[in-house]
Amino acid sequence: MRGKIEALLGAQWGDEGKGRVVDAIASRVDVVARFQGGANAGHTVIAEGEKHIFHLLPSGILFPGKTCIIGNGVVVDPDQLLEELGELQRKHKDRARLIISGAAHVVMPYHKLLDGMEERFRGVGRRIGTTKRGIGPCYVDKISRCGIRVEDLLNEDVLREKLAYNLEIKNEILSKVYNEEPLSFGKIFEQAKEWGEKLSPFVGDCSLEIERALQQGKTVLLEGAQGTLLDIDHGTYPYVTSSNATIGGGLTGLGIGPSSISNVIGVAKAYCTRVGSGPFPSEADEETANWLRDRGGEYGATTGRPRRCGWLDLVALRYAVRVNSMTMLALTKLDVLSGLEKIYVCTSYITEKGKTENFSGGSAFLEQAKPVYEELPGWQEDIGECRTFESLPKEARKYVEFIEEVIGIPITLIGVGAEREQVIKRGL
Ligand code: GDP
Ligand code: IMO
Ligand code: MG
């Protein structure tokens, strides 16, 4: 029988705990594939008493016998990728087979420089708060059709020609617009050739690899990065990342069609966080935000920045379910809410046109939308040891059931702590 594809996507503003959910289900899948984003991602996995933060490697990399794919939709920072691989190799934990698409674009040193310069020039009020990993400028070159792809690193002549062309323009921009020193061709060329040599054993055809796995009846898990509300089209534009973090990105970013997708798993925290600028309707007051940040350890896995914190926004979550056709939800960090008297959830917005339960990423909508909260009773018990739904305090069960009712899909996994075994599985 033909195998199937499952997709796992962030349902909020990123950092929902995608890495840990991939880790929790990786043992039952055969292939784990990243399809968009780059080293702006930081996916945390705590396993066997050790914490790993993956920026580019799929979170299935710790599992022997699995195939991990970095698809054409990803932008690859070779230094970062080689560092991650090297660290795992040193620990003898690079257990999966890795394949990198030759068509994935390479984040070049000038992309990172330009990311920083563009942020500086946007100034206060316009700044996106990017991770400065060169993501936006790299995708710009991809769309402008001048980008350098992983396959180009393997061909010296092509690389020389493409790099020379790119540097000519980038150096004009760096020196004339940003008043910076131009970059030297020789150094980057040598570095890029070395990347090519080191990456060449991993370069392959990801679409074909997935098709073969499906023909053999295997299960392929797509690992999203960022989240629906950071999606370039469906997120809170312009405060978004430069790729499609929603389901469509999974198809174009790997070269697959939709007919084999049998399950779209959303991942959401039991509350909300956001790193960087942009609208966040259910952002909490300072006292509550500090409490959530302390309890949840809400500091960015990539930049270490404190995350903005707020209550669960079910208007936004229903939207994430809709734009991705999510079929189930993994709810993480429920344990963080233990100890609250009352928990607030946003169930609608008041806008100039009245009350609405429909989210829109448009800035005109979000600038004036005010959240309306429902108040639910909290619980005091520590739930870190709970492994069944029934063993959760009554109020925690009610909270989960309330969310399910509003979003219309089942919650099939609940995170009750950051360790690998601290999950309640309800069908995932
Ligand atoms: P990702 O980018 O979506 O993979 O998420 P991050 O790794 O950036 O952030 C999620 C953080 O929450 C990490 O520090 C995880 O270790 C932690 N985490 C994930 N699930 C849970 C959970 O159920 N409970 C607690 N307390 N922490 C969790
Ligand atoms: P994971 O995969 C949370 C945010 C940045 C910034 C905006 C644009 O770990 O969930 P970029 O560098 O992508 O141009 O920045 O997007 N951002 C993330 N926030 N988690 C992420 O990834 C993010 N990747 C980017 O903070 O607001
Ligand atoms: Mg993260």
PDB file of N, CA, C and O and ligand atoms in Angstrom, residues 15 42-43 301 307, ligand 3:
ATOM      1  N   ASP A  15       7.697  28.860  17.681  1.00  0.00           N
ATOM      2  CA  ASP A  15       8.112  28.399  19.017  1.00  0.00           C
ATOM      3  C   ASP A  15       6.992  27.704  19.786  1.00  0.00           C
ATOM      4  O   ASP A  15       6.937  27.758  21.013  1.00  0.00           O
ATOM      5  N   GLY A  42      14.470  27.639  15.575  1.00  0.00           N
ATOM      6  CA  GLY A  42      15.186  27.033  16.698  1.00  0.00           C
ATOM      7  C   GLY A  42      14.234  26.031  17.297  1.00  0.00           C
ATOM      8  O   GLY A  42      13.259  26.407  17.936  1.00  0.00           O
ATOM      9  N   HIS A  43      14.475  24.747  17.014  1.00  0.00           N
ATOM     10  CA  HIS A  43      13.570  23.690  17.472  1.00  0.00           C
ATOM     11  C   HIS A  43      14.249  22.909  18.584  1.00  0.00           C
ATOM     12  O   HIS A  43      15.282  22.280  18.367  1.00  0.00           O
ATOM     13  N   ALA A 301      14.919  30.494  21.190  1.00  0.00           N
ATOM     14  CA  ALA A 301      15.900  29.409  21.055  1.00  0.00           C
ATOM     15  C   ALA A 301      16.995  29.779  20.056  1.00  0.00           C
ATOM     16  O   ALA A 301      18.058  29.179  20.025  1.00  0.00           O
ATOM     17  N   ARG A 307      10.580  36.429  24.939  1.00  0.00           N
ATOM     18  CA  ARG A 307       9.391  36.370  24.082  1.00  0.00           C
ATOM     19  C   ARG A 307       8.269  37.181  24.720  1.00  0.00           C
ATOM     20  O   ARG A 307       8.108  37.169  25.942  1.00  0.00           O
TER      21      ARG A 307
HETATM   22 MG    MG B   3      11.693  27.919  18.007  1.00  0.00          MG
END
